[in-house]
PDB file of C-alpha atoms in Angstrom:
ATOM      1  CA  UNK A   1      -5.851   4.112  -6.636  1.00 58.00           C
ATOM      2  CA  UNK A   2      -4.256   7.185  -8.186  1.00 60.00           C
ATOM      3  CA  UNK A   3      -7.288   7.723 -10.419  1.00 62.00           C
ATOM      4  CA  UNK A   4      -9.707   7.439  -7.503  1.00 66.00           C
ATOM      5  CA  UNK A   5      -7.850   9.984  -5.397  1.00 63.00           C
ATOM      6  CA  UNK A   6      -7.468  12.328  -8.386  1.00 68.00           C
ATOM      7  CA  UNK A   7     -11.211  12.045  -9.066  1.00 67.00           C
ATOM      8  CA  UNK A   8     -11.985  12.646  -5.398  1.00 69.00           C
ATOM      9  CA  UNK A   9      -9.602  15.629  -5.230  1.00 65.00           C
ATOM     10  CA  UNK A  10     -11.345  17.120  -8.276  1.00 72.00           C
ATOM     11  CA  UNK A  11     -14.614  17.174  -6.342  1.00 75.00           C
ATOM     12  CA  UNK A  12     -15.992  13.857  -7.614  1.00 76.00           C
ATOM     13  CA  UNK A  13     -17.180  15.169 -10.988  1.00 77.00           C
ATOM     14  CA  UNK A  14     -19.890  13.204 -12.760  1.00 78.00           C
ATOM     15  CA  UNK A  15     -18.242  11.486 -15.743  1.00 76.00           C
ATOM     16  CA  UNK A  16     -20.485   8.939 -17.492  1.00 75.00           C
ATOM     17  CA  UNK A  17     -19.389   5.339 -16.846  1.00 72.00           C
ATOM     18  CA  UNK A  18     -16.063   6.396 -15.278  1.00 70.00           C
ATOM     19  CA  UNK A  19     -17.731   7.792 -12.139  1.00 72.00           C
ATOM     20  CA  UNK A  20     -19.774   4.635 -11.702  1.00 72.00           C
ATOM     21  CA  UNK A  21     -16.640   2.481 -11.849  1.00 70.00           C
ATOM     22  CA  UNK A  22     -14.329   4.730  -9.830  1.00 67.00           C
ATOM     23  CA  UNK A  23     -16.926   5.357  -7.100  1.00 67.00           C
ATOM     24  CA  UNK A  24     -17.249   1.644  -6.312  1.00 67.00           C
ATOM     25  CA  UNK A  25     -15.350   0.387  -3.315  1.00 60.00           C
ATOM     26  CA  UNK A  26     -13.715  -2.480  -5.234  1.00 64.00           C
ATOM     27  CA  UNK A  27     -10.288  -0.968  -5.779  1.00 64.00           C
ATOM     28  CA  UNK A  28      -8.623  -2.543  -2.709  1.00 69.00           C
ATOM     29  CA  UNK A  29     -10.212  -5.927  -3.452  1.00 71.00           C
ATOM     30  CA  UNK A  30      -9.068  -5.807  -7.054  1.00 73.00           C
ATOM     31  CA  UNK A  31      -5.569  -4.818  -5.960  1.00 73.00           C
ATOM     32  CA  UNK A  32      -5.360  -7.725  -3.494  1.00 75.00           C
ATOM     33  CA  UNK A  33      -6.484 -10.235  -6.128  1.00 78.00           C
ATOM     34  CA  UNK A  34      -4.107  -8.896  -8.781  1.00 80.00           C
ATOM     35  CA  UNK A  35      -1.196  -8.726  -6.332  1.00 78.00           C
ATOM     36  CA  UNK A  36      -1.731 -12.288  -5.135  1.00 76.00           C
ATOM     37  CA  UNK A  37      -2.039 -13.527  -8.708  1.00 79.00           C
ATOM     38  CA  UNK A  38       1.071 -11.655  -9.857  1.00 81.00           C
ATOM     39  CA  UNK A  39       3.145 -12.772  -6.862  1.00 81.00           C
ATOM     40  CA  UNK A  40       2.259 -16.439  -7.203  1.00 82.00           C
ATOM     41  CA  UNK A  41       2.215 -16.690 -11.017  1.00 84.00           C
ATOM     42  CA  UNK A  42       5.960 -17.484 -11.331  1.00 85.00           C
ATOM     43  CA  UNK A  43       5.486 -20.421  -8.918  1.00 81.00           C
ATOM     44  CA  UNK A  44       2.443 -21.674 -10.812  1.00 81.00           C
ATOM     45  CA  UNK A  45       4.334 -21.534 -14.116  1.00 87.00           C
ATOM     46  CA  UNK A  46       7.486 -23.160 -12.718  1.00 86.00           C
ATOM     47  CA  UNK A  47       6.834 -25.415  -9.676  1.00 82.00           C
ATOM     48  CA  UNK A  48      10.576 -25.899  -9.183  1.00 84.00           C
ATOM     49  CA  UNK A  49      10.696 -22.307  -7.870  1.00 84.00           C
ATOM     50  CA  UNK A  50       9.220 -23.596  -4.595  1.00 80.00           C
ATOM     51  CA  UNK A  51      12.521 -25.285  -3.800  1.00 82.00           C
ATOM     52  CA  UNK A  52      14.516 -22.191  -4.748  1.00 85.00           C
ATOM     53  CA  UNK A  53      12.407 -19.683  -2.790  1.00 84.00           C
ATOM     54  CA  UNK A  54      14.406 -17.907  -0.079  1.00 86.00           C
ATOM     55  CA  UNK A  55      12.464 -15.874   2.458  1.00 85.00           C
ATOM     56  CA  UNK A  56      15.444 -13.660   3.346  1.00 87.00           C
ATOM     57  CA  UNK A  57      16.019 -12.562  -0.250  1.00 89.00           C
ATOM     58  CA  UNK A  58      12.284 -12.002  -0.700  1.00 86.00           C
ATOM     59  CA  UNK A  59      12.079  -9.799   2.416  1.00 86.00           C
ATOM     60  CA  UNK A  60      15.160  -7.849   1.342  1.00 90.00           C
ATOM     61  CA  UNK A  61      13.557  -7.123  -2.059  1.00 89.00           C
ATOM     62  CA  UNK A  62      10.307  -6.001  -0.387  1.00 86.00           C
ATOM     63  CA  UNK A  63      12.231  -3.615   1.854  1.00 89.00           C
ATOM     64  CA  UNK A  64      14.069  -2.077  -1.094  1.00 91.00           C
ATOM     65  CA  UNK A  65      11.047  -1.898  -3.400  1.00 88.00           C
ATOM     66  CA  UNK A  66       8.291  -1.041  -0.941  1.00 88.00           C
ATOM     67  CA  UNK A  67       9.430  -0.007   2.535  1.00 91.00           C
ATOM     68  CA  UNK A  68      12.069   2.550   1.548  1.00 92.00           C
ATOM     69  CA  UNK A  69       9.878   4.327  -1.060  1.00 91.00           C
ATOM     70  CA  UNK A  70       6.949   4.237   1.385  1.00 91.00           C
ATOM     71  CA  UNK A  71       9.072   5.875   4.083  1.00 94.00           C
ATOM     72  CA  UNK A  72      10.079   8.538   1.551  1.00 93.00           C
ATOM     73  CA  UNK A  73       6.393   9.116   0.735  1.00 90.00           C
ATOM     74  CA  UNK A  74       5.625   9.406   4.452  1.00 92.00           C
ATOM     75  CA  UNK A  75       8.394  11.957   4.896  1.00 92.00           C
ATOM     76  CA  UNK A  76       7.076  13.964   1.966  1.00 91.00           C
ATOM     77  CA  UNK A  77       3.509  13.773   3.304  1.00 88.00           C
ATOM     78  CA  UNK A  78       4.707  15.003   6.704  1.00 89.00           C
ATOM     79  CA  UNK A  79       6.892  17.848   5.409  1.00 89.00           C
ATOM     80  CA  UNK A  80       4.925  19.095   2.382  1.00 87.00           C
ATOM     81  CA  UNK A  81       2.112  20.860   4.309  1.00 84.00           C
ATOM     82  CA  UNK A  82       4.697  22.935   6.183  1.00 86.00           C
ATOM     83  CA  UNK A  83       6.623  23.739   2.999  1.00 87.00           C
ATOM     84  CA  UNK A  84       3.382  24.862   1.374  1.00 84.00           C
ATOM     85  CA  UNK A  85       2.622  27.072   4.394  1.00 86.00           C
ATOM     86  CA  UNK A  86       5.961  28.824   3.943  1.00 88.00           C
ATOM     87  CA  UNK A  87       5.379  29.271   0.211  1.00 89.00           C
ATOM     88  CA  UNK A  88       1.873  30.652   0.795  1.00 85.00           C
ATOM     89  CA  UNK A  89       3.224  33.045   3.418  1.00 87.00           C
ATOM     90  CA  UNK A  90       5.972  34.248   1.069  1.00 91.00           C
ATOM     91  CA  UNK A  91       3.311  34.882  -1.581  1.00 90.00           C
ATOM     92  CA  UNK A  92       1.259  36.906   0.897  1.00 90.00           C
ATOM     93  CA  UNK A  93      -1.488  34.279   1.038  1.00 87.00           C
ATOM     94  CA  UNK A  94      -3.073  32.920   4.201  1.00 84.00           C
ATOM     95  CA  UNK A  95      -2.237  29.220   4.455  1.00 78.00           C
ATOM     96  CA  UNK A  96      -4.738  26.733   5.830  1.00 76.00           C
ATOM     97  CA  UNK A  97      -4.094  25.660   9.396  1.00 76.00           C
ATOM     98  CA  UNK A  98      -2.090  22.441   9.674  1.00 75.00           C
ATOM     99  CA  UNK A  99      -2.897  20.054  12.490  1.00 78.00           C
ATOM    100  CA  UNK A 100       0.141  18.446  14.076  1.00 82.00           C
ATOM    101  CA  UNK A 101       0.548  14.746  13.378  1.00 87.00           C
ATOM    102  CA  UNK A 102       0.358  12.512  16.457  1.00 89.00           C
ATOM    103  CA  UNK A 103       3.363  10.346  17.308  1.00 92.00           C
ATOM    104  CA  UNK A 104       1.056   7.321  17.354  1.00 92.00           C
ATOM    105  CA  UNK A 105       0.117   8.106  13.771  1.00 92.00           C
ATOM    106  CA  UNK A 106       3.772   8.200  12.718  1.00 93.00           C
ATOM    107  CA  UNK A 107       4.627   5.048  14.692  1.00 94.00           C
ATOM    108  CA  UNK A 108       1.681   3.082  13.286  1.00 93.00           C
ATOM    109  CA  UNK A 109       2.559   4.102   9.730  1.00 93.00           C
ATOM    110  CA  UNK A 110       6.232   3.223  10.185  1.00 93.00           C
ATOM    111  CA  UNK A 111       5.243  -0.236  11.458  1.00 93.00           C
ATOM    112  CA  UNK A 112       2.506  -0.762   8.839  1.00 90.00           C
ATOM    113  CA  UNK A 113      -0.104  -1.222  11.574  1.00 91.00           C
ATOM    114  CA  UNK A 114      -2.168   1.925  10.970  1.00 89.00           C
ATOM    115  CA  UNK A 115      -5.143  -0.002   9.574  1.00 87.00           C
ATOM    116  CA  UNK A 116      -5.652  -1.507  13.045  1.00 89.00           C
ATOM    117  CA  UNK A 117      -6.220   1.945  14.553  1.00 89.00           C
ATOM    118  CA  UNK A 118      -9.224   3.927  13.252  1.00 87.00           C
ATOM    119  CA  UNK A 119      -7.733   7.194  14.522  1.00 88.00           C
ATOM    120  CA  UNK A 120      -4.581   6.615  12.426  1.00 87.00           C
ATOM    121  CA  UNK A 121      -6.103   4.871   9.389  1.00 82.00           C
ATOM    122  CA  UNK A 122      -5.704   7.862   7.087  1.00 78.00           C
ATOM    123  CA  UNK A 123      -4.086  10.337   9.453  1.00 81.00           C
ATOM    124  CA  UNK A 124      -0.945  11.258   7.546  1.00 85.00           C
ATOM    125  CA  UNK A 125      -2.268  10.903   4.010  1.00 82.00           C
ATOM    126  CA  UNK A 126      -5.484   9.182   3.001  1.00 78.00           C
ATOM    127  CA  UNK A 127      -3.979   7.574  -0.080  1.00 77.00           C
ATOM    128  CA  UNK A 128      -1.458   5.624   2.022  1.00 83.00           C
ATOM    129  CA  UNK A 129      -4.029   3.653   4.030  1.00 81.00           C
ATOM    130  CA  UNK A 130      -3.588   0.502   1.930  1.00 81.00           C
ATOM    131  CA  UNK A 131       0.128   0.174   2.669  1.00 85.00           C
ATOM    132  CA  UNK A 132      -0.654  -1.551   5.962  1.00 85.00           C
ATOM    133  CA  UNK A 133      -2.747  -4.219   4.247  1.00 82.00           C
ATOM    134  CA  UNK A 134      -0.292  -4.621   1.392  1.00 83.00           C
ATOM    135  CA  UNK A 135       2.693  -5.118   3.681  1.00 86.00           C
ATOM    136  CA  UNK A 136       0.813  -7.710   5.713  1.00 84.00           C
ATOM    137  CA  UNK A 137       0.034  -9.589   2.504  1.00 84.00           C
ATOM    138  CA  UNK A 138       3.674  -9.434   1.437  1.00 84.00           C
ATOM    139  CA  UNK A 139       4.739 -10.805   4.828  1.00 83.00           C
ATOM    140  CA  UNK A 140       2.152 -13.590   4.575  1.00 81.00           C
ATOM    141  CA  UNK A 141       3.311 -14.605   1.088  1.00 82.00           C
ATOM    142  CA  UNK A 142       6.354 -16.683   2.202  1.00 82.00           C
ATOM    143  CA  UNK A 143       4.062 -18.629   4.541  1.00 80.00           C
ATOM    144  CA  UNK A 144       1.734 -19.408   1.632  1.00 77.00           C
ATOM    145  CA  UNK A 145       4.626 -20.446  -0.611  1.00 76.00           C
ATOM    146  CA  UNK A 146       6.000 -22.710   2.121  1.00 76.00           C
ATOM    147  CA  UNK A 147       2.594 -24.266   2.855  1.00 74.00           C
ATOM    148  CA  UNK A 148       1.892 -25.111  -0.775  1.00 65.00           C
ATOM    149  CA  UNK A 149       3.764 -28.029  -2.221  1.00 56.00           C
ATOM    150  CA  UNK A 150       5.371 -28.074  -5.653  1.00 54.00           C
ATOM    151  CA  UNK A 151       2.214 -29.727  -6.993  1.00 50.00           C
ATOM    152  CA  UNK A 152       0.079 -26.904  -5.642  1.00 50.00           C
ATOM    153  CA  UNK A 153      -1.981 -28.664  -2.997  1.00 48.00           C
ATOM    154  CA  UNK A 154      -1.544 -27.551   0.603  1.00 46.00           C
ATOM    155  CA  UNK A 155       0.440 -30.086   2.581  1.00 47.00           C
ATOM    156  CA  UNK A 156       1.241 -32.412  -0.336  1.00 48.00           C
ATOM    157  CA  UNK A 157       4.691 -33.249  -1.594  1.00 49.00           C
ATOM    158  CA  UNK A 158       5.726 -35.226  -4.622  1.00 49.00           C
ATOM    159  CA  UNK A 159       6.355 -38.926  -4.048  1.00 46.00           C
TER     160      UNK A 159
END
């Protein structure tokens, strides 16, 4: 994701092979597959983890590892344009106009629902659009773990 946005910010330069790979719209799909694989791998390697899985502890870890840093990134994305305007003004440069951010945009990002609203999809910062999808997948994960039995088949339990 970082490479794509860096490439895009640089004006989408033509780099043999790299441009062809980076320009494809497979990054979110690849991320979803890798995330699902990485999240479930410990359960596949050790089926006894199913019995030890605790949704509360899982959610607490997600909040600490994902929600809090995401909120910090949102705050930075909201404040940075105004800080840059002040710096440009102090340097005697004319800053670009900054559109105010709608409250709906902030609310949808704080609740990880911005992907459901086209007007807010990438409103605060385009690189943060995937956080909505990712958080929904993380919230769905305990349901998947609970639905799969220790032997791996949905709805089956050991005899």
